[in-house]
Amino acid sequence: MEEITYRYMHRDVRTLLSFATSEERVEGEFDLYIQSPNRRLFGFTTGVDLIGYIGVEFLEGNRCEVKHIAVMPEYRGKGIGNRMIDYITNLSSCSCITAETDRDAVLFYKKIGFEILSLGEKYVGVERFRCVRFMEG
């Protein structure tokens, strides 16, 4: 994995980001990674192809929040998401990793050891979940 530091949005980053947020928000979300010193974007590649990415915001108190995570459809179910979470865990000194997600992704977080709390219907007809994993040590 490597940090994505370029200032323009590569087409594969656009595709992956569109899986994790609405199409209308892709540009704005990418801009936040460029502008915020606390947000970092990392890409998972196979050869030269970008097949996954994880965007993280590093917060006070040794906490970090997964803002976006996505894997190209043909590579899903192969442990790449888990490897990206592990990468962030090993890279940082975060004692706690959180994420907010929808019903579609909550099982992914539960499967890799996150505690799940329903936030209720945060948007009309959309239940959201807070996912939390505390690091040992």
PDB file of C-alpha atoms in Angstrom:
ATOM      1  CA  MET A   1       0.000   0.000   0.000  1.00  0.00           C
ATOM      2  CA  GLU A   2       1.080   3.519  -0.572  1.00  0.00           C
ATOM      3  CA  GLU A   3      -0.246   6.954   0.209  1.00  0.00           C
ATOM      4  CA  ILE A   4      -2.100   8.695  -2.601  1.00  0.00           C
ATOM      5  CA  THR A   5      -0.620  12.166  -2.703  1.00  0.00           C
ATOM      6  CA  TYR A   6      -1.345  13.432  -6.194  1.00  0.00           C
ATOM      7  CA  ARG A   7      -3.478  16.558  -6.510  1.00  0.00           C
ATOM      8  CA  TYR A   8      -5.710  15.378  -9.352  1.00  0.00           C
ATOM      9  CA  MET A   9      -8.234  12.593  -9.090  1.00  0.00           C
ATOM     10  CA  HIS A  10      -7.106   9.528 -11.015  1.00  0.00           C
ATOM     11  CA  ARG A  11      -9.993   7.689 -12.711  1.00  0.00           C
ATOM     12  CA  ASP A  12      -9.542   4.611 -10.495  1.00  0.00           C
ATOM     13  CA  VAL A  13      -9.702   6.789  -7.361  1.00  0.00           C
ATOM     14  CA  ARG A  14     -12.892   8.374  -8.727  1.00  0.00           C
ATOM     15  CA  THR A  15     -14.399   4.932  -9.363  1.00  0.00           C
ATOM     16  CA  LEU A  16     -13.484   3.633  -5.906  1.00  0.00           C
ATOM     17  CA  LEU A  17     -14.636   6.796  -4.145  1.00  0.00           C
ATOM     18  CA  SER A  18     -17.973   6.588  -5.945  1.00  0.00           C
ATOM     19  CA  PHE A  19     -18.501   3.170  -4.307  1.00  0.00           C
ATOM     20  CA  ALA A  20     -18.102   4.757  -0.852  1.00  0.00           C
ATOM     21  CA  THR A  21     -20.020   8.016  -1.294  1.00  0.00           C
ATOM     22  CA  SER A  22     -22.576   9.527  -3.627  1.00  0.00           C
ATOM     23  CA  GLU A  23     -21.465  10.498  -7.124  1.00  0.00           C
ATOM     24  CA  GLU A  24     -22.281  14.141  -6.322  1.00  0.00           C
ATOM     25  CA  ARG A  25     -19.873  14.149  -3.372  1.00  0.00           C
ATOM     26  CA  VAL A  26     -16.838  12.493  -4.990  1.00  0.00           C
ATOM     27  CA  GLU A  27     -15.017  15.736  -5.924  1.00  0.00           C
ATOM     28  CA  GLY A  28     -15.626  17.359  -2.535  1.00  0.00           C
ATOM     29  CA  GLU A  29     -14.524  14.301  -0.590  1.00  0.00           C
ATOM     30  CA  PHE A  30     -11.321  14.001  -2.631  1.00  0.00           C
ATOM     31  CA  ASP A  31     -10.624  17.707  -2.048  1.00  0.00           C
ATOM     32  CA  LEU A  32     -10.873  17.130   1.711  1.00  0.00           C
ATOM     33  CA  TYR A  33      -7.987  14.640   1.475  1.00  0.00           C
ATOM     34  CA  ILE A  34      -5.892  17.217  -0.355  1.00  0.00           C
ATOM     35  CA  GLN A  35      -6.734  20.118   1.962  1.00  0.00           C
ATOM     36  CA  SER A  36      -6.860  18.541   5.426  1.00  0.00           C
ATOM     37  CA  PRO A  37      -3.568  17.745   7.159  1.00  0.00           C
ATOM     38  CA  ASN A  38      -5.403  15.142   9.289  1.00  0.00           C
ATOM     39  CA  ARG A  39      -6.813  13.130   6.378  1.00  0.00           C
ATOM     40  CA  ARG A  40      -4.770  10.652   4.376  1.00  0.00           C
ATOM     41  CA  LEU A  41      -5.692   8.424   1.465  1.00  0.00           C
ATOM     42  CA  PHE A  42      -3.953   5.103   0.781  1.00  0.00           C
ATOM     43  CA  GLY A  43      -4.181   2.885  -2.270  1.00  0.00           C
ATOM     44  CA  PHE A  44      -3.954  -0.895  -2.511  1.00  0.00           C
ATOM     45  CA  THR A  45      -2.462  -2.031  -5.790  1.00  0.00           C
ATOM     46  CA  THR A  46      -1.853  -5.245  -7.625  1.00  0.00           C
ATOM     47  CA  GLY A  47       0.889  -4.632 -10.130  1.00  0.00           C
ATOM     48  CA  VAL A  48       0.079  -1.200 -11.509  1.00  0.00           C
ATOM     49  CA  ASP A  49      -3.694  -1.391 -10.967  1.00  0.00           C
ATOM     50  CA  LEU A  50      -5.334   0.418  -8.082  1.00  0.00           C
ATOM     51  CA  ILE A  51      -7.874  -2.074  -6.737  1.00  0.00           C
ATOM     52  CA  GLY A  52      -8.708  -0.614  -3.326  1.00  0.00           C
ATOM     53  CA  TYR A  53      -8.298   2.427  -1.177  1.00  0.00           C
ATOM     54  CA  ILE A  54      -8.833   3.571   2.368  1.00  0.00           C
ATOM     55  CA  GLY A  55      -9.260   7.159   3.518  1.00  0.00           C
ATOM     56  CA  VAL A  56      -8.578   7.918   7.168  1.00  0.00           C
ATOM     57  CA  GLU A  57      -8.853  10.961   9.407  1.00  0.00           C
ATOM     58  CA  PHE A  58      -6.381  11.009  12.289  1.00  0.00           C
ATOM     59  CA  LEU A  59      -8.013  12.550  15.363  1.00  0.00           C
ATOM     60  CA  GLU A  60      -6.881  13.732  18.784  1.00  0.00           C
ATOM     61  CA  GLY A  61      -6.374  11.209  21.529  1.00  0.00           C
ATOM     62  CA  ASN A  62      -4.750   8.560  19.314  1.00  0.00           C
ATOM     63  CA  ARG A  63      -8.005   7.870  17.485  1.00  0.00           C
ATOM     64  CA  CYS A  64      -8.607   7.513  13.792  1.00  0.00           C
ATOM     65  CA  GLU A  65     -11.748   7.281  11.706  1.00  0.00           C
ATOM     66  CA  VAL A  66     -12.146   5.405   8.461  1.00  0.00           C
ATOM     67  CA  LYS A  67     -13.868   7.940   6.231  1.00  0.00           C
ATOM     68  CA  HIS A  68     -13.962   5.815   3.070  1.00  0.00           C
ATOM     69  CA  ILE A  69     -12.979   2.302   2.130  1.00  0.00           C
ATOM     70  CA  ALA A  70     -13.664   0.500  -1.131  1.00  0.00           C
ATOM     71  CA  VAL A  71     -12.421  -2.392  -3.228  1.00  0.00           C
ATOM     72  CA  MET A  72     -13.065  -2.961  -6.912  1.00  0.00           C
ATOM     73  CA  PRO A  73     -15.967  -5.439  -7.262  1.00  0.00           C
ATOM     74  CA  GLU A  74     -13.921  -8.232  -8.844  1.00  0.00           C
ATOM     75  CA  TYR A  75     -11.514  -8.220  -5.859  1.00  0.00           C
ATOM     76  CA  ARG A  76     -14.080  -8.160  -3.036  1.00  0.00           C
ATOM     77  CA  GLY A  77     -14.195 -11.041  -0.578  1.00  0.00           C
ATOM     78  CA  LYS A  78     -10.451 -11.654  -0.807  1.00  0.00           C
ATOM     79  CA  GLY A  79      -9.424  -9.974   2.472  1.00  0.00           C
ATOM     80  CA  ILE A  80      -8.223  -6.707   0.914  1.00  0.00           C
ATOM     81  CA  GLY A  81     -10.428  -4.504   3.116  1.00  0.00           C
ATOM     82  CA  ASN A  82      -9.128  -6.256   6.212  1.00  0.00           C
ATOM     83  CA  ARG A  83      -5.535  -5.843   5.013  1.00  0.00           C
ATOM     84  CA  MET A  84      -6.115  -2.121   4.511  1.00  0.00           C
ATOM     85  CA  ILE A  85      -7.511  -1.750   8.055  1.00  0.00           C
ATOM     86  CA  ASP A  86      -4.499  -3.699   9.390  1.00  0.00           C
ATOM     87  CA  TYR A  87      -2.177  -1.415   7.432  1.00  0.00           C
ATOM     88  CA  ILE A  88      -3.671   1.667   9.097  1.00  0.00           C
ATOM     89  CA  THR A  89      -3.450  -0.035  12.498  1.00  0.00           C
ATOM     90  CA  ASN A  90       0.235  -0.815  11.985  1.00  0.00           C
ATOM     91  CA  LEU A  91       1.040   2.563  10.425  1.00  0.00           C
ATOM     92  CA  SER A  92      -0.423   4.696  13.165  1.00  0.00           C
ATOM     93  CA  SER A  93      -0.444   4.742  16.925  1.00  0.00           C
ATOM     94  CA  CYS A  94      -4.241   4.782  16.996  1.00  0.00           C
ATOM     95  CA  SER A  95      -5.676   3.151  20.077  1.00  0.00           C
ATOM     96  CA  CYS A  96      -9.157   3.209  18.589  1.00  0.00           C
ATOM     97  CA  ILE A  97     -10.422   3.012  15.005  1.00  0.00           C
ATOM     98  CA  THR A  98     -13.985   4.013  14.195  1.00  0.00           C
ATOM     99  CA  ALA A  99     -16.151   4.091  11.106  1.00  0.00           C
ATOM    100  CA  GLU A 100     -19.720   5.041  10.306  1.00  0.00           C
ATOM    101  CA  THR A 101     -21.424   2.910   7.711  1.00  0.00           C
ATOM    102  CA  ASP A 102     -24.674   1.571   6.323  1.00  0.00           C
ATOM    103  CA  ARG A 103     -26.272  -1.858   6.452  1.00  0.00           C
ATOM    104  CA  ASP A 104     -24.388  -2.972   3.314  1.00  0.00           C
ATOM    105  CA  ALA A 105     -20.955  -2.722   4.977  1.00  0.00           C
ATOM    106  CA  VAL A 106     -21.690  -3.336   8.655  1.00  0.00           C
ATOM    107  CA  LEU A 107     -21.037  -7.088   8.382  1.00  0.00           C
ATOM    108  CA  PHE A 108     -17.556  -6.394   6.975  1.00  0.00           C
ATOM    109  CA  TYR A 109     -16.653  -4.405  10.092  1.00  0.00           C
ATOM    110  CA  LYS A 110     -18.232  -6.930  12.457  1.00  0.00           C
ATOM    111  CA  LYS A 111     -16.339  -9.791  10.795  1.00  0.00           C
ATOM    112  CA  ILE A 112     -12.973  -8.108  11.404  1.00  0.00           C
ATOM    113  CA  GLY A 113     -13.552  -7.373  15.075  1.00  0.00           C
ATOM    114  CA  PHE A 114     -15.375  -4.067  15.270  1.00  0.00           C
ATOM    115  CA  GLU A 115     -18.121  -3.526  17.824  1.00  0.00           C
ATOM    116  CA  ILE A 116     -21.321  -2.339  16.129  1.00  0.00           C
ATOM    117  CA  LEU A 117     -23.840   0.192  17.431  1.00  0.00           C
ATOM    118  CA  SER A 118     -26.928   1.244  15.486  1.00  0.00           C
ATOM    119  CA  LEU A 119     -27.296   5.014  15.141  1.00  0.00           C
ATOM    120  CA  GLY A 120     -30.869   4.558  13.984  1.00  0.00           C
ATOM    121  CA  GLU A 121     -32.368   6.097  10.898  1.00  0.00           C
ATOM    122  CA  LYS A 122     -29.927   8.971  10.472  1.00  0.00           C
ATOM    123  CA  TYR A 123     -31.288   9.818   7.016  1.00  0.00           C
ATOM    124  CA  VAL A 124     -34.807   9.108   5.788  1.00  0.00           C
ATOM    125  CA  GLY A 125     -35.037   5.352   5.264  1.00  0.00           C
ATOM    126  CA  VAL A 126     -31.314   4.790   5.926  1.00  0.00           C
ATOM    127  CA  GLU A 127     -30.056   3.172   9.117  1.00  0.00           C
ATOM    128  CA  ARG A 128     -26.461   4.003   9.975  1.00  0.00           C
ATOM    129  CA  PHE A 129     -24.029   2.169  12.241  1.00  0.00           C
ATOM    130  CA  ARG A 130     -21.030   3.216  14.318  1.00  0.00           C
ATOM    131  CA  CYS A 131     -18.244   0.652  14.192  1.00  0.00           C
ATOM    132  CA  VAL A 132     -15.481   0.739  16.826  1.00  0.00           C
ATOM    133  CA  ARG A 133     -12.363  -1.340  17.350  1.00  0.00           C
ATOM    134  CA  PHE A 134      -9.996  -0.772  20.247  1.00  0.00           C
ATOM    135  CA  MET A 135      -6.379  -1.717  19.728  1.00  0.00           C
ATOM    136  CA  GLU A 136      -4.679  -3.911  22.300  1.00  0.00           C
ATOM    137  CA  GLY A 137      -1.633  -2.727  24.144  1.00  0.00           C
TER     138      GLY A 137
END
